[in-house]
Short mmCIF file of C-alpha atoms and ligand atoms in Angstrom, two decimals:
data_model
loop_
_atom_site.label_atom_id
_atom_site.label_comp_id
_atom_site.label_asym_id
_atom_site.label_seq_id
_atom_site.Cartn_x
_atom_site.Cartn_y
_atom_site.Cartn_z
CA MET A 1 0.00 0.00 0.00
CA GLY A 2 1.34 3.45 -0.94
CA GLU A 3 1.72 6.20 1.64
CA LYS A 4 -1.22 8.06 0.07
CA ASP A 5 -3.53 5.04 0.49
CA ARG A 6 -2.51 4.67 4.11
CA VAL A 7 -3.71 8.19 4.96
CA LYS A 8 -7.38 7.83 5.84
CA LYS A 9 -10.01 10.51 5.82
CA VAL A 10 -11.53 11.51 9.17
CA VAL A 11 -14.23 14.21 9.09
CA PHE A 12 -14.62 16.45 12.14
CA PHE A 13 -17.61 18.66 12.95
CA THR A 14 -19.22 20.27 15.96
CA ASP A 15 -22.71 20.99 14.64
CA LEU A 16 -24.86 17.90 14.13
CA LYS A 17 -26.41 19.58 11.09
CA ASN A 18 -23.17 18.60 9.35
CA LEU A 19 -23.64 14.87 9.89
CA HIS A 20 -25.20 14.53 6.43
CA GLU A 21 -22.19 16.12 4.72
CA ALA A 22 -19.85 14.06 6.92
CA VAL A 23 -21.30 10.67 5.95
CA GLU A 24 -21.43 11.71 2.29
CA ASN A 25 -17.62 11.74 2.38
CA PHE A 26 -17.82 7.97 2.67
CA ASN A 27 -19.63 5.25 0.79
CA ILE A 28 -23.03 5.77 2.44
CA LYS A 29 -24.82 5.28 -0.89
CA SER A 30 -23.72 1.64 -0.92
CA PHE A 31 -25.95 1.15 2.16
CA GLU A 32 -29.05 1.49 -0.07
CA ASN A 33 -31.51 -1.40 0.43
CA GLN A 34 -29.24 -3.02 3.02
CA GLU A 35 -30.32 -4.25 6.45
CA VAL A 36 -27.85 -2.32 8.61
CA PRO A 37 -26.98 -3.12 12.23
CA VAL A 38 -26.15 0.14 14.00
CA LYS A 39 -23.65 -1.08 16.57
CA LEU A 40 -23.76 0.89 19.81
CA HIS A 41 -23.70 0.58 23.58
CA MET A 42 -27.00 1.60 25.17
CA GLY A 43 -25.47 2.23 28.60
CA GLU A 44 -25.44 0.22 31.81
CA ASP A 45 -28.22 0.82 34.33
CA LYS A 46 -27.51 4.05 36.31
CA ASN A 47 -24.71 5.18 33.97
CA LYS A 48 -25.21 8.88 33.18
CA PHE A 49 -23.04 9.42 30.13
CA TYR A 50 -24.13 6.89 27.49
CA LEU A 51 -25.23 7.86 23.94
CA ARG A 52 -28.48 9.80 23.81
CA PRO A 53 -31.35 8.39 21.72
CA GLU A 54 -31.99 11.80 20.13
CA PHE A 55 -28.37 11.85 18.90
CA VAL A 56 -28.59 8.28 17.62
CA LYS A 57 -31.76 9.22 15.71
CA HIS A 58 -29.72 11.64 13.56
CA ALA A 59 -27.64 8.71 12.29
CA ILE A 60 -30.72 6.54 11.76
CA ASP A 61 -32.27 9.35 9.69
CA GLU A 62 -29.14 9.54 7.51
CA LEU A 63 -29.34 5.79 6.85
CA LYS A 64 -33.02 6.07 5.97
CA LYS A 65 -32.24 8.89 3.51
CA VAL A 66 -30.27 6.36 1.43
CA LYS A 67 -33.09 3.79 1.84
CA ALA A 68 -31.11 1.53 4.17
CA ARG A 69 -33.04 -0.47 6.78
CA PRO A 70 -31.22 0.25 10.07
CA TYR A 71 -31.75 -1.32 13.48
CA LEU A 72 -29.98 -0.66 16.77
CA TYR A 73 -27.72 -3.51 17.70
CA ASP A 74 -25.68 -4.74 20.67
CA THR A 75 -24.62 -7.96 22.38
CA THR A 76 -25.09 -9.35 25.89
CA VAL A 77 -22.27 -8.91 28.41
CA ALA A 78 -20.35 -11.29 30.65
CA TYR A 79 -20.96 -9.59 34.02
CA PRO A 80 -24.18 -9.43 36.07
CA GLY A 81 -26.74 -6.72 35.30
CA LEU A 82 -29.55 -5.92 32.91
CA ARG A 83 -27.29 -6.21 29.87
CA SER A 84 -26.34 -9.81 30.66
CA ALA A 85 -29.43 -11.35 28.99
CA VAL A 86 -31.35 -10.53 25.81
CA LYS A 87 -34.69 -9.95 27.54
CA THR A 88 -33.36 -7.66 30.26
CA TYR A 89 -31.17 -5.74 27.80
CA HIS A 90 -34.34 -4.94 25.83
CA LYS A 91 -35.87 -3.65 29.05
CA LEU A 92 -32.81 -1.45 29.67
CA ALA A 93 -32.90 -0.15 26.07
CA GLN A 94 -36.47 1.00 26.70
CA MET A 95 -35.54 2.53 30.07
CA HIS A 96 -32.81 4.55 28.32
CA GLY A 97 -35.16 5.74 25.57
CA PHE A 98 -34.00 3.52 22.70
CA THR A 99 -37.50 2.88 21.38
CA GLN A 100 -39.04 2.76 17.91
CA GLU A 101 -40.92 5.95 18.83
CA ASN A 102 -37.78 7.91 19.83
CA VAL A 103 -35.24 6.57 17.37
CA GLY A 104 -37.33 5.27 14.48
CA CYS A 105 -36.12 1.69 14.33
CA ASN A 106 -36.08 -1.62 16.22
CA VAL A 107 -33.54 -2.87 18.73
CA VAL A 108 -31.84 -6.26 18.26
CA ILE A 109 -29.72 -7.85 21.00
CA ASP A 110 -27.60 -10.89 20.15
CA ASP A 111 -25.99 -13.59 22.24
CA LYS A 112 -25.11 -16.09 19.49
CA GLY A 113 -22.30 -15.95 16.97
CA LYS A 114 -19.91 -17.60 14.53
CA PRO A 115 -16.16 -18.20 14.89
CA VAL A 116 -13.57 -16.16 13.01
CA ASN A 117 -9.83 -16.80 13.26
CA ILE A 118 -7.45 -13.87 13.61
CA GLU A 119 -3.75 -14.22 14.42
CA ASN A 120 -4.22 -17.87 15.47
CA ARG A 121 -7.02 -17.24 17.95
CA LYS A 122 -10.73 -17.89 17.56
CA TYR A 123 -13.22 -15.06 18.19
CA ILE A 124 -16.99 -15.68 18.18
CA VAL A 125 -18.41 -12.75 16.22
CA ALA A 126 -22.03 -11.90 17.06
CA LYS A 127 -24.40 -13.28 14.44
CA HIS A 128 -25.84 -10.09 12.95
CA ILE A 129 -22.37 -8.58 12.56
CA TYR A 130 -21.08 -11.81 11.03
CA ASN A 131 -23.97 -11.93 8.54
CA SER A 132 -23.94 -8.24 7.54
CA THR A 133 -22.04 -6.66 4.69
CA HIS A 134 -22.85 -3.08 5.81
CA ILE A 135 -22.56 -1.81 9.40
CA PHE A 136 -22.87 1.63 10.96
CA ALA A 137 -21.10 2.13 14.31
CA ILE A 138 -21.89 4.85 16.83
CA THR A 139 -19.44 5.11 19.70
CA HIS A 140 -19.37 7.34 22.75
CA VAL A 141 -15.66 8.00 23.49
CA LYS A 142 -14.64 7.89 27.17
CA ALA A 143 -12.00 6.47 29.51
CA HIS A 144 -11.95 2.71 30.10
CA ILE A 145 -10.66 0.83 33.10
CA ALA A 146 -8.93 -1.93 31.10
CA THR A 147 -8.07 -0.32 27.78
CA GLY A 148 -7.46 3.33 28.73
CA MET A 149 -9.96 4.53 26.14
CA GLY A 150 -13.26 3.06 25.02
CA ALA A 151 -13.89 4.04 21.40
CA ALA A 152 -14.68 2.31 18.08
CA ILE A 153 -12.10 -0.49 18.47
CA LYS A 154 -13.59 -1.29 21.88
CA ASN A 155 -17.16 -1.03 20.53
CA PHE A 156 -16.37 -4.01 18.26
CA GLY A 157 -13.43 -5.69 20.02
CA MET A 158 -15.48 -6.37 23.14
CA GLY A 159 -18.98 -5.30 22.05
CA GLY A 160 -19.13 -7.22 18.78
CA VAL A 161 -18.27 -10.68 20.10
CA THR A 162 -20.30 -13.07 22.21
CA LYS A 163 -20.08 -13.62 25.95
CA GLU A 164 -17.94 -16.71 25.46
CA THR A 165 -15.23 -14.66 23.74
CA LYS A 166 -15.59 -11.73 26.15
CA ILE A 167 -14.95 -14.07 29.09
CA LYS A 168 -11.99 -15.66 27.33
CA MET A 169 -10.42 -12.28 26.58
CA HIS A 170 -10.75 -11.10 30.20
CA HIS A 171 -9.58 -14.45 31.54
CA GLY A 172 -6.48 -14.36 29.32
CA SER A 173 -5.60 -10.90 30.66
CA LYS A 174 -5.33 -12.05 34.28
CA PRO A 175 -1.85 -11.83 35.83
CA ILE A 176 0.58 -14.67 36.45
CA ILE A 177 3.26 -13.85 39.02
CA GLN A 178 6.92 -14.22 38.00
CA LYS A 179 8.40 -15.09 41.37
CA ASP A 180 12.03 -14.47 40.40
CA ALA A 181 11.31 -10.97 39.10
CA CYS A 182 8.82 -9.64 41.68
CA THR A 183 10.38 -7.18 44.14
CA PHE A 184 7.18 -6.92 46.26
CA CYS A 185 7.04 -3.18 45.55
CA GLY A 186 3.23 -3.22 45.85
CA VAL A 187 2.48 -1.08 42.77
CA CYS A 188 0.19 -3.74 41.27
CA ALA A 189 -1.89 -3.84 44.46
CA GLU A 190 -2.16 -0.04 44.48
CA VAL A 191 -3.43 0.21 40.90
CA CYS A 192 -5.79 -2.80 40.92
CA PRO A 193 -9.28 -1.28 40.61
CA PHE A 194 -10.85 -4.36 42.19
CA ASP A 195 -8.57 -4.65 45.21
CA ALA A 196 -7.68 -8.19 44.11
CA ILE A 197 -3.96 -8.20 45.01
CA ASP A 198 -2.29 -8.29 48.42
CA VAL A 199 1.47 -7.64 48.66
CA THR A 200 3.58 -7.81 51.84
CA ASN A 201 7.38 -7.59 52.29
CA ASN A 202 7.89 -11.01 50.77
CA SER A 203 4.62 -12.36 49.49
CA TRP A 204 2.28 -11.68 46.55
CA TYR A 205 -1.28 -12.98 46.65
CA ILE A 206 -4.26 -12.68 44.29
CA LYS A 207 -7.92 -13.08 45.28
CA LYS A 208 -8.92 -14.90 42.16
CA ASN A 209 -12.65 -14.28 42.53
CA SER A 210 -12.07 -10.53 42.73
CA CYS A 211 -9.89 -10.33 39.61
CA PHE A 212 -11.79 -9.13 36.51
CA GLY A 213 -8.88 -9.59 34.09
CA CYS A 214 -8.50 -5.91 33.27
CA GLY A 215 -4.71 -6.24 32.89
CA VAL A 216 -3.96 -2.99 34.76
CA CYS A 217 -1.56 -4.72 37.17
CA VAL A 218 0.50 -6.28 34.37
CA GLU A 219 0.65 -2.96 32.53
CA ASN A 220 1.94 -1.16 35.63
CA CYS A 221 4.59 -3.60 36.84
CA THR A 222 7.93 -2.21 35.67
CA ASN A 223 9.92 -5.19 37.00
CA GLU A 224 8.49 -7.86 34.68
CA GLY A 225 6.99 -9.41 37.81
CA LEU A 226 3.68 -10.16 36.06
CA LYS A 227 2.74 -11.73 32.75
CA PHE A 228 -0.65 -12.08 31.09
CA LYS A 229 -2.12 -15.57 31.44
CA ASP A 230 -2.71 -15.70 27.69
CA SER A 231 -2.36 -12.38 25.92
CA ASN A 232 -2.26 -8.64 26.24
CA ILE A 233 -5.86 -7.37 26.34
CA HIS A 234 -5.08 -4.56 23.87
CA PHE A 235 -3.86 -7.10 21.33
CA VAL A 236 -6.87 -9.42 21.60
CA LEU A 237 -9.18 -6.40 21.54
CA ALA A 238 -7.71 -5.29 18.20
CA CYS A 239 -7.89 -8.88 16.88
CA ALA A 240 -11.53 -9.28 17.93
CA ALA A 241 -12.39 -5.94 16.28
CA LYS A 242 -10.73 -7.19 13.10
CA ALA A 243 -12.76 -10.42 13.30
CA CYS A 244 -15.92 -8.24 13.30
CA VAL A 245 -15.19 -5.64 10.62
CA GLN A 246 -12.71 -7.08 8.15
CA ASN A 247 -13.97 -7.10 4.54
CA LYS A 248 -17.15 -5.21 5.48
CA ASN A 249 -18.43 -1.74 4.62
CA VAL A 250 -18.42 0.08 7.92
CA ILE A 251 -18.95 3.76 8.66
CA TYR A 252 -17.89 4.89 12.14
CA LEU A 253 -19.31 7.87 14.04
CA ASN A 254 -17.45 8.75 17.25
CA GLU A 255 -19.06 11.15 19.73
CA LEU A 256 -16.52 13.16 21.75
CA MET A 257 -19.00 14.61 24.24
CA ARG A 258 -19.57 13.89 27.95
CA ILE A 259 -16.04 12.39 27.99
CA ALA A 260 -16.21 10.54 31.28
CA ASP A 261 -13.75 8.92 33.69
CA SER A 262 -15.12 5.44 33.05
CA CYS A 263 -17.01 3.36 30.52
CA ASP A 264 -20.73 3.42 29.73
CA CYS A 265 -20.79 -0.10 31.20
CA ASP A 266 -19.88 1.42 34.58
CA SER A 267 -22.89 2.42 36.71
CA TYR A 268 -20.52 4.43 38.89
CA ALA A 269 -18.79 6.51 36.19
CA LYS A 270 -18.72 9.87 37.96
CA ASN A 271 -16.85 12.70 36.36
CA ILE A 272 -16.44 14.45 33.05
CA ILE A 273 -12.68 14.62 32.49
CA CYS A 274 -12.48 16.62 29.26
CA PRO A 275 -14.65 19.38 27.73
CA ASP A 276 -16.93 18.46 24.83
CA ILE A 277 -15.12 18.40 21.49
CA GLY A 278 -17.51 17.27 18.74
CA TYR A 279 -18.01 14.40 16.32
CA LEU A 280 -15.87 12.36 13.95
CA VAL A 281 -16.83 10.17 10.99
CA SER A 282 -14.55 7.80 9.07
CA ASP A 283 -14.54 4.44 7.34
CA ASP A 284 -11.31 3.40 9.11
CA ILE A 285 -11.63 2.17 12.69
CA VAL A 286 -7.99 2.78 13.61
CA ALA A 287 -7.87 6.25 12.03
CA ILE A 288 -11.02 7.43 13.80
CA ASP A 289 -9.81 6.21 17.21
CA LYS A 290 -6.39 7.77 16.67
CA ALA A 291 -8.00 11.08 15.66
CA SER A 292 -10.32 10.89 18.71
CA LEU A 293 -7.38 10.33 21.04
CA ASP A 294 -5.31 13.11 19.44
CA LEU A 295 -8.16 15.64 19.72
CA ILE A 296 -8.72 14.73 23.37
CA ASN A 297 -4.99 14.95 24.12
CA ASP A 298 -4.88 18.38 22.46
CA VAL A 299 -7.49 19.62 24.94
CA LYS A 300 -6.41 17.62 28.03
CA ALA A 301 -2.97 16.08 27.59
CA ASP A 302 -2.80 12.35 28.50
CA ILE A 303 -6.10 12.54 30.39
CA PHE A 304 -7.04 8.89 29.74
CA GLU A 305 -3.64 7.62 30.87
CA LYS A 306 -3.72 9.84 33.96
CA THR A 307 -7.22 8.61 34.80
CA THR A 308 -6.76 4.87 34.17
CA HIS A 309 -2.98 4.20 34.41
CA ILE A 310 -3.33 2.54 30.99
CA ASN A 311 -1.83 3.68 27.70
CA PRO A 312 -4.91 4.08 25.44
CA ALA A 313 -2.77 4.11 22.27
CA LYS A 314 -1.85 0.43 22.59
CA GLN A 315 -5.07 -0.83 21.01
CA ILE A 316 -4.42 1.59 18.12
CA ASP A 317 -0.81 0.41 17.70
CA PHE A 318 -1.81 -3.26 17.78
CA GLY A 319 -4.68 -2.50 15.40
CA GLU A 320 -2.26 -1.04 12.89
CA ASP A 321 0.19 -3.95 13.35
CA ILE A 322 -2.44 -6.58 12.51
CA GLY A 323 -3.90 -4.68 9.54
CA LEU A 324 -7.13 -3.57 11.22
CA GLY A 325 -6.67 -0.06 9.84
CA SER A 326 -4.32 2.87 9.55
CA SER A 327 -3.27 5.36 12.21
CA SER A 328 -2.32 7.89 9.51
CA TYR A 329 -5.19 10.22 8.87
CA GLN A 330 -6.16 13.53 7.36
CA LEU A 331 -8.56 15.52 9.53
CA ILE A 332 -11.14 17.39 7.45
CA GLU A 333 -13.09 19.97 9.42
CA ILE A 334 -16.53 20.90 8.11
S1 LIG B 1 4.23 -4.42 40.66
FE1 LIG B 1 5.43 -6.16 39.94
S2 LIG B 1 7.24 -6.16 41.22
FE2 LIG B 1 5.74 -4.87 42.26
S3 LIG B 1 4.66 -6.28 43.65
FE3 LIG B 1 3.50 -6.24 41.76
S4 LIG B 1 4.30 -7.97 40.57
FE4 LIG B 1 5.77 -7.54 42.20
S1 LIG B 2 -6.10 -8.05 36.14
FE1 LIG B 2 -7.12 -6.20 36.94
S2 LIG B 2 -8.54 -6.98 38.46
FE2 LIG B 2 -7.09 -8.62 38.08
S3 LIG B 2 -5.53 -8.35 39.64
FE3 LIG B 2 -4.83 -7.28 37.81
S4 LIG B 2 -5.50 -5.16 38.12
FE4 LIG B 2 -6.64 -6.43 39.56
#
């Protein structure tokens, strides 16, 4: 691929009236007559910062203008709560205003899928993503406890696969102690968001039932005292995203508003950590996440890393390494 082909277009705007012009920069006309899953996260119960139905409706209207047949789409999650089962997720979608009346289309929640191999690992891609040729993704960008940033790569890498794969990815990111290297400094215990590690002068102990496999401890040990059980969560996240979107026509819309200190899956996300910035549209998942991160860093330098102790660029770097997309982009402001 030439350097010119590697540079992907990312359109930036602050007024939603420009969404139409933004999507017209990409191949939206090819969505005509297609059934289109609109992949999004409808927010955990009690979360305050998730995507707003009235915003989502703007994207649905754009898809209808080209005679596509959109429906809102997400998958069940691996942890307890309303989003853990299809029926209760539908209830939550209604509670959060994602109704036919408000948004103008149906909601589909999946918990079945088909396997796709990427980099020698199997990922179970949720059925409607697997079966679709055209997908529209709407992502609320915010900090994330395990990946530093939750954006489009996360929307697919965790949100586009079934529970079975989600569990496997988290399980593989749990820490294994390297006894010869550990200096019992206690940093891993300090940064663990789930209080799962105890360190004394000469012992290291993990409460296995408390560990969620976020990988924060491994990322923060500078003595090579911890290794991932299977693989770096940023790497498998990028691979799972590739399993979902490779060879498909996907348009991504990232919302850089209400940029919060934790994910929309966190009922206790509390604070806005960066002023509102605007919206981005692209057809390259790596480019749009890189542009999102750069814009946020321009306003609040390293805010995701400072908030989560995780480097949010890793998923982007791995994504580029495995051919998920390109981190070189041209920002077009409209
Ligand atoms: S951060 Fe690393 S070296 Fe320090 S206690 Fe944890 S595993 Fe050991
Ligand atoms: S993987 Fe996350 S939850 Fe588990 S011990 Fe490490 S920091 Fe704590």
